[in-house]
mmCIF file of C-alpha atoms and ligand atoms in Angstrom:
data_model
loop_
_atom_site.group_PDB
_atom_site.id
_atom_site.type_symbol
_atom_site.label_atom_id
_atom_site.label_comp_id
_atom_site.label_asym_id
_atom_site.label_seq_id
_atom_site.Cartn_x
_atom_site.Cartn_y
_atom_site.Cartn_z
ATOM 1 C CA MET A 1 -12.433 14.367 1.038
ATOM 2 C CA LYS A 2 -10.498 17.630 1.022
ATOM 3 C CA ASP A 3 -7.626 18.517 -1.279
ATOM 4 C CA GLU A 4 -5.166 19.018 1.576
ATOM 5 C CA VAL A 5 -2.053 16.921 0.910
ATOM 6 C CA ILE A 6 -1.097 15.010 4.031
ATOM 7 C CA LEU A 7 1.751 12.885 2.626
ATOM 8 C CA GLU A 8 3.836 13.757 -0.408
ATOM 9 C CA VAL A 9 6.250 11.174 -1.765
ATOM 10 C CA SER A 10 8.759 12.470 -4.327
ATOM 11 C CA GLU A 11 11.114 10.453 -6.503
ATOM 12 C CA LEU A 12 11.322 7.629 -3.988
ATOM 13 C CA VAL A 13 14.063 5.144 -4.870
ATOM 14 C CA LYS A 14 14.919 1.952 -3.021
ATOM 15 C CA HIS A 15 17.641 -0.310 -4.388
ATOM 16 C CA PHE A 16 18.937 -3.318 -2.498
ATOM 17 C CA PRO A 17 22.623 -4.094 -3.140
ATOM 18 C CA ILE A 18 23.347 -7.790 -3.657
ATOM 19 C CA GLU A 19 26.332 -8.964 -1.654
ATOM 20 C CA GLN A 20 28.280 -11.675 -3.473
ATOM 21 C CA GLY A 21 30.955 -13.456 -1.458
ATOM 22 C CA LEU A 22 32.186 -12.595 2.000
ATOM 23 C CA PHE A 23 34.287 -9.545 1.152
ATOM 24 C CA ALA A 24 33.045 -8.816 -2.337
ATOM 25 C CA ARG A 25 31.771 -5.352 -3.099
ATOM 26 C CA SER A 26 29.116 -5.765 -5.693
ATOM 27 C CA THR A 27 27.521 -3.048 -7.760
ATOM 28 C CA THR A 28 24.633 -5.362 -8.605
ATOM 29 C CA LYS A 29 21.362 -4.077 -7.175
ATOM 30 C CA VAL A 30 17.738 -5.047 -7.038
ATOM 31 C CA HIS A 31 15.905 -2.005 -8.426
ATOM 32 C CA ALA A 32 12.845 -2.443 -6.207
ATOM 33 C CA VAL A 33 11.461 1.119 -6.338
ATOM 34 C CA ASN A 34 12.604 3.398 -9.159
ATOM 35 C CA GLY A 35 11.532 6.970 -8.503
ATOM 36 C CA ILE A 36 7.853 6.984 -7.588
ATOM 37 C CA SER A 37 5.962 10.181 -6.735
ATOM 38 C CA PHE A 38 2.436 10.692 -5.447
ATOM 39 C CA LYS A 39 0.407 12.885 -3.119
ATOM 40 C CA LEU A 40 -1.933 11.448 -0.527
ATOM 41 C CA LYS A 41 -4.868 13.745 0.234
ATOM 42 C CA ARG A 42 -6.369 13.918 3.702
ATOM 43 C CA GLY A 43 -9.302 11.530 4.093
ATOM 44 C CA GLU A 44 -8.735 9.618 0.847
ATOM 45 C CA THR A 45 -7.722 6.074 0.015
ATOM 46 C CA LEU A 46 -5.050 5.786 -2.633
ATOM 47 C CA GLY A 47 -4.738 2.250 -3.990
ATOM 48 C CA LEU A 48 -1.203 1.187 -4.960
ATOM 49 C CA VAL A 49 -1.517 -1.820 -7.234
ATOM 50 C CA GLY A 50 0.789 -4.110 -9.166
ATOM 51 C CA GLU A 51 1.918 -7.698 -9.581
ATOM 52 C CA SER A 52 3.945 -9.427 -6.936
ATOM 53 C CA GLY A 53 7.516 -8.067 -6.957
ATOM 54 C CA CYS A 54 6.608 -4.678 -8.487
ATOM 55 C CA GLY A 55 7.922 -2.816 -5.433
ATOM 56 C CA LYS A 56 4.627 -1.675 -3.920
ATOM 57 C CA SER A 57 5.220 -3.204 -0.470
ATOM 58 C CA THR A 58 8.843 -2.059 -0.509
ATOM 59 C CA ALA A 59 7.586 1.471 -1.205
ATOM 60 C CA GLY A 60 5.223 1.304 1.799
ATOM 61 C CA ARG A 61 7.907 -0.099 4.100
ATOM 62 C CA THR A 62 10.445 2.488 2.934
ATOM 63 C CA ILE A 63 8.021 5.339 3.663
ATOM 64 C CA MET A 64 7.692 3.874 7.180
ATOM 65 C CA ARG A 65 11.522 3.670 7.414
ATOM 66 C CA LEU A 66 11.369 -0.091 7.925
ATOM 67 C CA TYR A 67 13.850 0.058 5.029
ATOM 68 C CA GLU A 68 16.173 3.004 4.591
ATOM 69 C CA PRO A 69 15.517 4.824 1.292
ATOM 70 C CA THR A 70 18.167 5.049 -1.426
ATOM 71 C CA SER A 71 16.920 8.542 -2.290
ATOM 72 C CA GLY A 72 13.780 10.655 -2.453
ATOM 73 C CA LYS A 73 11.511 12.390 0.012
ATOM 74 C CA ALA A 74 8.384 11.555 1.995
ATOM 75 C CA ILE A 75 6.905 14.713 3.497
ATOM 76 C CA LEU A 76 4.359 14.166 6.269
ATOM 77 C CA ASN A 77 2.956 17.237 7.991
ATOM 78 C CA GLY A 78 5.749 19.351 6.515
ATOM 79 C CA LYS A 79 8.573 17.055 7.702
ATOM 80 C CA ASN A 80 10.684 14.790 5.521
ATOM 81 C CA LEU A 81 10.459 11.365 7.180
ATOM 82 C CA PHE A 82 13.791 10.401 5.642
ATOM 83 C CA GLU A 83 15.631 13.160 7.522
ATOM 84 C CA LEU A 84 14.286 12.316 10.971
ATOM 85 C CA ASP A 85 16.523 10.725 13.581
ATOM 86 C CA THR A 86 15.373 7.620 15.487
ATOM 87 C CA LYS A 87 13.655 9.608 18.252
ATOM 88 C CA GLU A 88 11.875 11.950 15.836
ATOM 89 C CA MET A 89 10.778 9.008 13.689
ATOM 90 C CA LEU A 90 9.371 7.239 16.736
ATOM 91 C CA ALA A 91 7.337 10.350 17.543
ATOM 92 C CA MET A 92 6.169 10.559 13.913
ATOM 93 C CA ARG A 93 4.856 6.981 14.131
ATOM 94 C CA ARG A 94 1.996 8.415 16.150
ATOM 95 C CA ARG A 95 0.842 10.010 12.920
ATOM 96 C CA ILE A 96 1.573 7.212 10.449
ATOM 97 C CA GLN A 97 1.009 3.523 11.085
ATOM 98 C CA MET A 98 1.069 0.332 9.049
ATOM 99 C CA ILE A 99 -0.983 -2.833 8.912
ATOM 100 C CA PHE A 100 0.417 -5.962 7.320
ATOM 101 C CA GLN A 101 -0.607 -8.732 4.971
ATOM 102 C CA ASP A 102 0.013 -11.592 7.356
ATOM 103 C CA PRO A 103 -1.627 -10.632 10.644
ATOM 104 C CA TYR A 104 -0.303 -13.757 12.357
ATOM 105 C CA ALA A 105 3.342 -13.048 11.536
ATOM 106 C CA SER A 106 2.978 -9.416 12.615
ATOM 107 C CA LEU A 107 1.491 -10.231 16.045
ATOM 108 C CA ASN A 108 3.785 -11.527 18.784
ATOM 109 C CA PRO A 109 2.439 -15.048 19.530
ATOM 110 C CA ARG A 110 3.647 -14.893 23.167
ATOM 111 C CA MET A 111 1.771 -11.702 24.015
ATOM 112 C CA THR A 112 -1.893 -11.456 24.892
ATOM 113 C CA VAL A 113 -4.071 -9.425 22.567
ATOM 114 C CA GLY A 114 -4.433 -6.814 25.309
ATOM 115 C CA ASP A 115 -0.669 -6.383 25.525
ATOM 116 C CA ILE A 116 -0.264 -6.354 21.753
ATOM 117 C CA ILE A 117 -2.730 -3.468 21.514
ATOM 118 C CA GLY A 118 -1.395 -1.831 24.680
ATOM 119 C CA GLU A 119 2.249 -1.877 23.559
ATOM 120 C CA PRO A 120 2.008 1.288 21.396
ATOM 121 C CA LEU A 121 0.221 3.004 24.297
ATOM 122 C CA ASP A 122 3.245 2.132 26.484
ATOM 123 C CA ILE A 123 5.846 3.132 23.898
ATOM 124 C CA HIS A 124 4.252 6.544 23.376
ATOM 125 C CA ARG A 125 3.227 6.873 27.052
ATOM 126 C CA LEU A 126 -0.380 7.497 26.129
ATOM 127 C CA ALA A 127 -2.177 5.650 28.942
ATOM 128 C CA GLN A 128 -1.470 3.720 32.121
ATOM 129 C CA GLY A 129 -3.409 1.588 34.624
ATOM 130 C CA GLN A 130 -7.190 1.623 34.249
ATOM 131 C CA LYS A 131 -7.020 4.229 31.501
ATOM 132 C CA ARG A 132 -4.831 1.852 29.491
ATOM 133 C CA THR A 133 -7.220 -1.059 30.078
ATOM 134 C CA ASP A 134 -10.236 1.046 29.106
ATOM 135 C CA ARG A 135 -8.506 2.201 25.934
ATOM 136 C CA ILE A 136 -7.649 -1.404 24.979
ATOM 137 C CA TYR A 137 -11.294 -2.447 25.482
ATOM 138 C CA GLN A 138 -12.468 0.542 23.467
ATOM 139 C CA LEU A 139 -10.074 -0.323 20.605
ATOM 140 C CA LEU A 140 -11.243 -3.949 20.602
ATOM 141 C CA GLU A 141 -14.838 -2.775 20.296
ATOM 142 C CA THR A 142 -13.892 -0.322 17.557
ATOM 143 C CA VAL A 143 -12.716 -3.236 15.398
ATOM 144 C CA GLY A 144 -15.683 -5.480 16.175
ATOM 145 C CA LEU A 145 -14.108 -7.577 18.971
ATOM 146 C CA ASN A 146 -14.824 -7.313 22.698
ATOM 147 C CA SER A 147 -13.095 -6.943 26.051
ATOM 148 C CA GLU A 148 -13.095 -10.705 26.685
ATOM 149 C CA HIS A 149 -10.644 -11.106 23.813
ATOM 150 C CA ALA A 150 -7.963 -9.064 25.609
ATOM 151 C CA ASN A 151 -6.611 -12.010 27.642
ATOM 152 C CA ARG A 152 -6.356 -14.422 24.740
ATOM 153 C CA PHE A 153 -3.409 -15.125 22.428
ATOM 154 C CA PRO A 154 -3.252 -14.545 18.643
ATOM 155 C CA HIS A 155 -3.393 -18.276 17.781
ATOM 156 C CA GLU A 156 -6.874 -18.468 19.307
ATOM 157 C CA PHE A 157 -8.282 -16.206 16.576
ATOM 158 C CA SER A 158 -9.232 -16.631 12.915
ATOM 159 C CA GLY A 159 -7.332 -14.798 10.147
ATOM 160 C CA GLY A 160 -9.991 -12.085 9.915
ATOM 161 C CA GLN A 161 -9.987 -11.555 13.691
ATOM 162 C CA ARG A 162 -6.194 -11.368 13.728
ATOM 163 C CA GLN A 163 -6.327 -8.671 11.080
ATOM 164 C CA ARG A 164 -8.807 -6.793 13.287
ATOM 165 C CA ILE A 165 -6.287 -7.040 16.158
ATOM 166 C CA GLY A 166 -3.577 -5.635 13.860
ATOM 167 C CA ILE A 167 -5.877 -2.749 12.949
ATOM 168 C CA ALA A 168 -6.691 -2.074 16.631
ATOM 169 C CA ARG A 169 -2.969 -1.946 17.385
ATOM 170 C CA ALA A 170 -2.416 0.546 14.541
ATOM 171 C CA LEU A 171 -5.327 2.683 15.792
ATOM 172 C CA ALA A 172 -4.023 2.775 19.375
ATOM 173 C CA VAL A 173 -1.926 5.900 18.745
ATOM 174 C CA ASP A 174 -4.688 7.768 16.868
ATOM 175 C CA PRO A 175 -2.796 7.974 13.570
ATOM 176 C CA GLU A 176 -3.772 10.188 10.648
ATOM 177 C CA VAL A 177 -2.347 7.939 7.912
ATOM 178 C CA ILE A 178 -2.336 4.143 7.719
ATOM 179 C CA ILE A 179 -0.317 2.237 5.149
ATOM 180 C CA CYS A 180 -2.327 -0.926 4.538
ATOM 181 C CA ASP A 181 0.097 -3.490 3.071
ATOM 182 C CA GLU A 182 -2.110 -6.067 1.336
ATOM 183 C CA PRO A 183 -4.319 -6.348 4.429
ATOM 184 C CA ILE A 184 -6.882 -8.631 2.802
ATOM 185 C CA SER A 185 -4.768 -10.742 0.431
ATOM 186 C CA ALA A 186 -4.285 -13.606 2.900
ATOM 187 C CA LEU A 187 -7.958 -13.754 3.941
ATOM 188 C CA ASP A 188 -10.888 -15.780 2.611
ATOM 189 C CA VAL A 189 -12.968 -13.902 0.052
ATOM 190 C CA SER A 190 -15.959 -13.773 2.419
ATOM 191 C CA ILE A 191 -13.814 -12.137 5.118
ATOM 192 C CA GLN A 192 -12.128 -9.698 2.714
ATOM 193 C CA ALA A 193 -15.351 -7.719 2.264
ATOM 194 C CA GLN A 194 -15.846 -7.476 6.048
ATOM 195 C CA ILE A 195 -12.372 -6.016 6.557
ATOM 196 C CA VAL A 196 -12.755 -3.581 3.639
ATOM 197 C CA ASN A 197 -16.135 -2.425 4.991
ATOM 198 C CA MET A 198 -14.642 -1.955 8.444
ATOM 199 C CA LEU A 199 -11.710 0.063 7.075
ATOM 200 C CA GLU A 200 -14.153 2.297 5.156
ATOM 201 C CA ASP A 201 -16.276 2.751 8.251
ATOM 202 C CA LEU A 202 -13.210 3.643 10.344
ATOM 203 C CA GLN A 203 -12.134 6.123 7.695
ATOM 204 C CA ASP A 204 -15.483 7.902 7.912
ATOM 205 C CA ARG A 205 -15.576 7.888 11.710
ATOM 206 C CA LEU A 206 -11.951 8.758 12.415
ATOM 207 C CA GLY A 207 -11.017 10.786 9.326
ATOM 208 C CA LEU A 208 -8.233 8.359 8.385
ATOM 209 C CA THR A 209 -6.159 8.486 5.219
ATOM 210 C CA TYR A 210 -5.061 5.193 3.646
ATOM 211 C CA LEU A 211 -2.380 4.085 1.244
ATOM 212 C CA PHE A 212 -3.909 0.729 0.312
ATOM 213 C CA ILE A 213 -1.447 -1.698 -1.269
ATOM 214 C CA ALA A 214 -2.851 -4.638 -3.260
ATOM 215 C CA HIS A 215 -1.759 -6.982 -6.063
ATOM 216 C CA ASP A 216 -5.062 -7.047 -7.855
ATOM 217 C CA LEU A 217 -7.231 -4.244 -9.229
ATOM 218 C CA SER A 218 -10.443 -5.996 -8.195
ATOM 219 C CA MET A 219 -9.361 -5.732 -4.522
ATOM 220 C CA VAL A 220 -8.973 -1.958 -4.501
ATOM 221 C CA LYS A 221 -11.969 -1.092 -6.667
ATOM 222 C CA HIS A 222 -14.418 -0.422 -3.861
ATOM 223 C CA ILE A 223 -12.172 1.157 -1.288
ATOM 224 C CA SER A 224 -9.971 3.476 -3.380
ATOM 225 C CA HIS A 225 -10.750 7.056 -4.355
ATOM 226 C CA ARG A 226 -7.701 7.101 -6.607
ATOM 227 C CA ILE A 227 -5.432 4.323 -7.866
ATOM 228 C CA ALA A 228 -1.755 4.212 -8.831
ATOM 229 C CA VAL A 229 -0.629 1.242 -10.942
ATOM 230 C CA MET A 230 2.975 0.086 -10.483
ATOM 231 C CA TYR A 231 5.157 -1.962 -12.795
ATOM 232 C CA LEU A 232 8.746 -2.920 -11.993
ATOM 233 C CA GLY A 233 9.226 -0.203 -9.407
ATOM 234 C CA LYS A 234 7.570 2.663 -11.294
ATOM 235 C CA ILE A 235 4.099 4.167 -11.285
ATOM 236 C CA VAL A 236 2.772 3.844 -14.841
ATOM 237 C CA GLU A 237 -0.733 5.275 -14.370
ATOM 238 C CA LEU A 238 -2.446 7.302 -11.651
ATOM 239 C CA THR A 239 -5.995 8.571 -11.656
ATOM 240 C CA GLU A 240 -9.343 8.564 -9.917
ATOM 241 C CA SER A 241 -10.729 5.100 -9.393
ATOM 242 C CA PHE A 242 -13.696 5.620 -11.730
ATOM 243 C CA ASN A 243 -11.433 6.893 -14.551
ATOM 244 C CA LEU A 244 -9.106 3.933 -14.209
ATOM 245 C CA TYR A 245 -11.849 1.335 -14.572
ATOM 246 C CA GLU A 246 -13.765 3.227 -17.283
ATOM 247 C CA SER A 247 -10.909 4.605 -19.383
ATOM 248 C CA PRO A 248 -7.590 2.887 -18.632
ATOM 249 C CA LEU A 249 -4.818 4.328 -20.798
ATOM 250 C CA HIS A 250 -1.653 2.376 -20.064
ATOM 251 C CA PRO A 251 -1.391 -0.983 -21.885
ATOM 252 C CA TYR A 252 -0.413 -2.644 -18.578
ATOM 253 C CA THR A 253 -3.493 -1.299 -16.787
ATOM 254 C CA GLN A 254 -5.639 -2.429 -19.711
ATOM 255 C CA ALA A 255 -4.199 -5.936 -19.414
ATOM 256 C CA LEU A 256 -4.731 -6.055 -15.630
ATOM 257 C CA LEU A 257 -8.346 -4.920 -15.989
ATOM 258 C CA SER A 258 -9.069 -7.396 -18.766
ATOM 259 C CA ALA A 259 -8.120 -10.208 -16.361
ATOM 260 C CA ILE A 260 -10.851 -9.353 -13.833
ATOM 261 C CA PRO A 261 -13.846 -11.695 -14.222
ATOM 262 C CA ILE A 262 -17.182 -9.936 -14.775
ATOM 263 C CA PRO A 263 -20.061 -11.203 -12.605
ATOM 264 C CA ASP A 264 -22.500 -11.213 -15.558
ATOM 265 C CA PRO A 265 -22.365 -14.518 -17.502
ATOM 266 C CA GLU A 266 -23.418 -12.847 -20.793
ATOM 267 C CA VAL A 267 -20.730 -10.155 -20.611
ATOM 268 C CA GLU A 268 -18.189 -12.592 -19.162
ATOM 269 C CA ARG A 269 -18.607 -14.883 -22.188
ATOM 270 C CA THR A 270 -17.585 -12.092 -24.575
ATOM 271 C CA ARG A 271 -14.842 -10.633 -22.344
ATOM 272 C CA GLN A 272 -11.619 -10.154 -24.312
ATOM 273 C CA ARG A 273 -8.676 -10.915 -22.114
ATOM 274 C CA ILE A 274 -5.320 -9.331 -22.969
ATOM 275 C CA VAL A 275 -2.746 -12.024 -22.260
ATOM 276 C CA LEU A 276 0.688 -10.553 -21.672
ATOM 277 C CA GLN A 277 3.618 -12.425 -23.198
ATOM 278 C CA GLY A 278 6.520 -13.492 -20.990
ATOM 279 C CA GLY A 279 7.083 -12.804 -17.332
ATOM 280 C CA VAL A 280 8.013 -9.687 -15.395
ATOM 281 C CA PRO A 281 11.698 -8.910 -16.170
ATOM 282 C CA SER A 282 14.230 -9.154 -13.356
ATOM 283 C CA PRO A 283 14.436 -6.021 -11.214
ATOM 284 C CA ILE A 284 18.213 -6.640 -11.134
ATOM 285 C CA ASP A 285 18.490 -5.811 -14.833
ATOM 286 C CA PRO A 286 15.356 -3.974 -15.999
ATOM 287 C CA PRO A 287 14.872 -3.333 -19.747
ATOM 288 C CA SER A 288 16.073 -0.090 -21.360
ATOM 289 C CA GLY A 289 13.511 2.626 -22.110
ATOM 290 C CA CYS A 290 10.031 1.666 -20.976
ATOM 291 C CA TYR A 291 10.282 -1.165 -18.450
ATOM 292 C CA PHE A 292 7.054 -2.666 -19.818
ATOM 293 C CA ARG A 293 8.223 -2.856 -23.457
ATOM 294 C CA THR A 294 9.211 -6.553 -23.344
ATOM 295 C CA ARG A 295 5.559 -7.487 -22.703
ATOM 296 C CA CYS A 296 3.699 -4.583 -24.274
ATOM 297 C CA PRO A 297 1.488 -5.451 -27.259
ATOM 298 C CA LYS A 298 1.795 -1.834 -28.483
ATOM 299 C CA ALA A 299 5.557 -1.317 -28.119
ATOM 300 C CA MET A 300 7.256 0.953 -30.693
ATOM 301 C CA ASP A 301 10.924 1.664 -31.504
ATOM 302 C CA ILE A 302 11.081 4.668 -29.186
ATOM 303 C CA CYS A 303 10.001 2.493 -26.250
ATOM 304 C CA ALA A 304 13.394 0.725 -26.236
ATOM 305 C CA SER A 305 15.469 3.893 -26.134
ATOM 306 C CA GLN A 306 13.487 6.399 -24.047
ATOM 307 C CA ALA A 307 11.799 5.941 -20.689
ATOM 308 C CA PRO A 308 8.364 7.588 -20.913
ATOM 309 C CA GLU A 309 7.763 10.522 -18.568
ATOM 310 C CA MET A 310 4.570 10.760 -16.527
ATOM 311 C CA ARG A 311 2.143 12.813 -18.672
ATOM 312 C CA ASP A 312 -0.827 14.827 -17.494
ATOM 313 C CA MET A 313 -3.864 13.800 -19.555
ATOM 314 C CA GLY A 314 -6.178 16.215 -17.727
ATOM 315 C CA ASN A 315 -8.948 15.325 -15.333
ATOM 316 C CA GLU A 316 -6.436 14.143 -12.703
ATOM 317 C CA HIS A 317 -5.298 11.375 -15.045
ATOM 318 C CA PHE A 318 -1.548 10.708 -15.398
ATOM 319 C CA VAL A 319 0.109 8.076 -17.561
ATOM 320 C CA ALA A 320 3.698 7.140 -18.447
ATOM 321 C CA CYS A 321 3.538 5.836 -22.022
ATOM 322 C CA HIS A 322 4.797 7.047 -25.431
ATOM 323 C CA LEU A 323 1.361 6.445 -26.942
ATOM 324 C CA TYR A 324 0.173 9.684 -25.295
ATOM 325 C CA SER A 325 1.453 13.217 -25.651
ATOM 326 C CA GLY A 326 -0.393 14.728 -22.681
ATOM 327 C CA LYS A 327 -1.621 18.275 -22.336
HETATM 328 FE FE1 SF4 B 401 4.034 0.045 -24.383
HETATM 329 FE FE2 SF4 B 401 5.754 1.833 -25.328
HETATM 330 FE FE3 SF4 B 401 3.725 2.619 -23.817
HETATM 331 FE FE4 SF4 B 401 5.762 1.273 -22.776
HETATM 332 S S1 SF4 B 401 5.845 3.311 -23.661
HETATM 333 S S2 SF4 B 401 3.617 0.940 -22.385
HETATM 334 S S3 SF4 B 401 6.251 -0.136 -24.422
HETATM 335 S S4 SF4 B 401 3.615 1.677 -25.849
#
């Protein structure tokens, strides 16, 4: 992995206004993403992790312009994706693609697998006739399927196979970056490992860069080089994968890690789980100061009045918490 930054997201905000009544103009908003920043380095996998509703998928979809951003920047190859017009954004989708959690919902049930994979080739005018057919067969083989699958429909495949079809479709345009939006969450545990191994293999062979979104730290452990932990629309900790599992700093990360079962019965018996009190606050009306303070076992007075800034703890480790003063 090199240190070249391929995608830089700065202060990304996405709020959804809530419309109340037919003509009402409401100022109430869902604060889905509240100013997240990160750099994606060429060839790496950055895990973006947090509980359901923390804004991680919204962040991924906003970067792809499936939602329009409220503010912020996403610079890919020197261009701000949020300033591109429809035609320019379409062209940019050759460089950045997305795969989705529910492969069945994201594949058109009335199209054959060959046409699903061939559609991006048509949109970007990359191949026609026999060349198109050959490319579809090649993509099917790349994801562990074969040319006979091209004439079948999505419902004829298992969940794992459908995810492979979704990956083949994303690969059709030869992208540099793939946003993987919980690509294994809906799959059986035995299949999850196969998909993760395939994504790692593809990364090595094709030099891909992944933003890998997941709701559970155990899912991203093996695939991620670095991990960003999100809570209520903000990144609270960001560091190399090894650092995060060995020396988590943020109380929320510590709680998430303590919930992962350990596959050693001796160690598992003595595992101390940090049980967080209460539920995740509403993103319509997040708490003052640190958004995590209503559940944090270490909250102090300052946590209610001041939002903690992201602090550099050295060694590529960043944390947003008043317990740390940084360097
Ligand atoms: Fe807990 Fe305060 Fe740190 Fe927030 S800033 S995580 S409330 S100690």
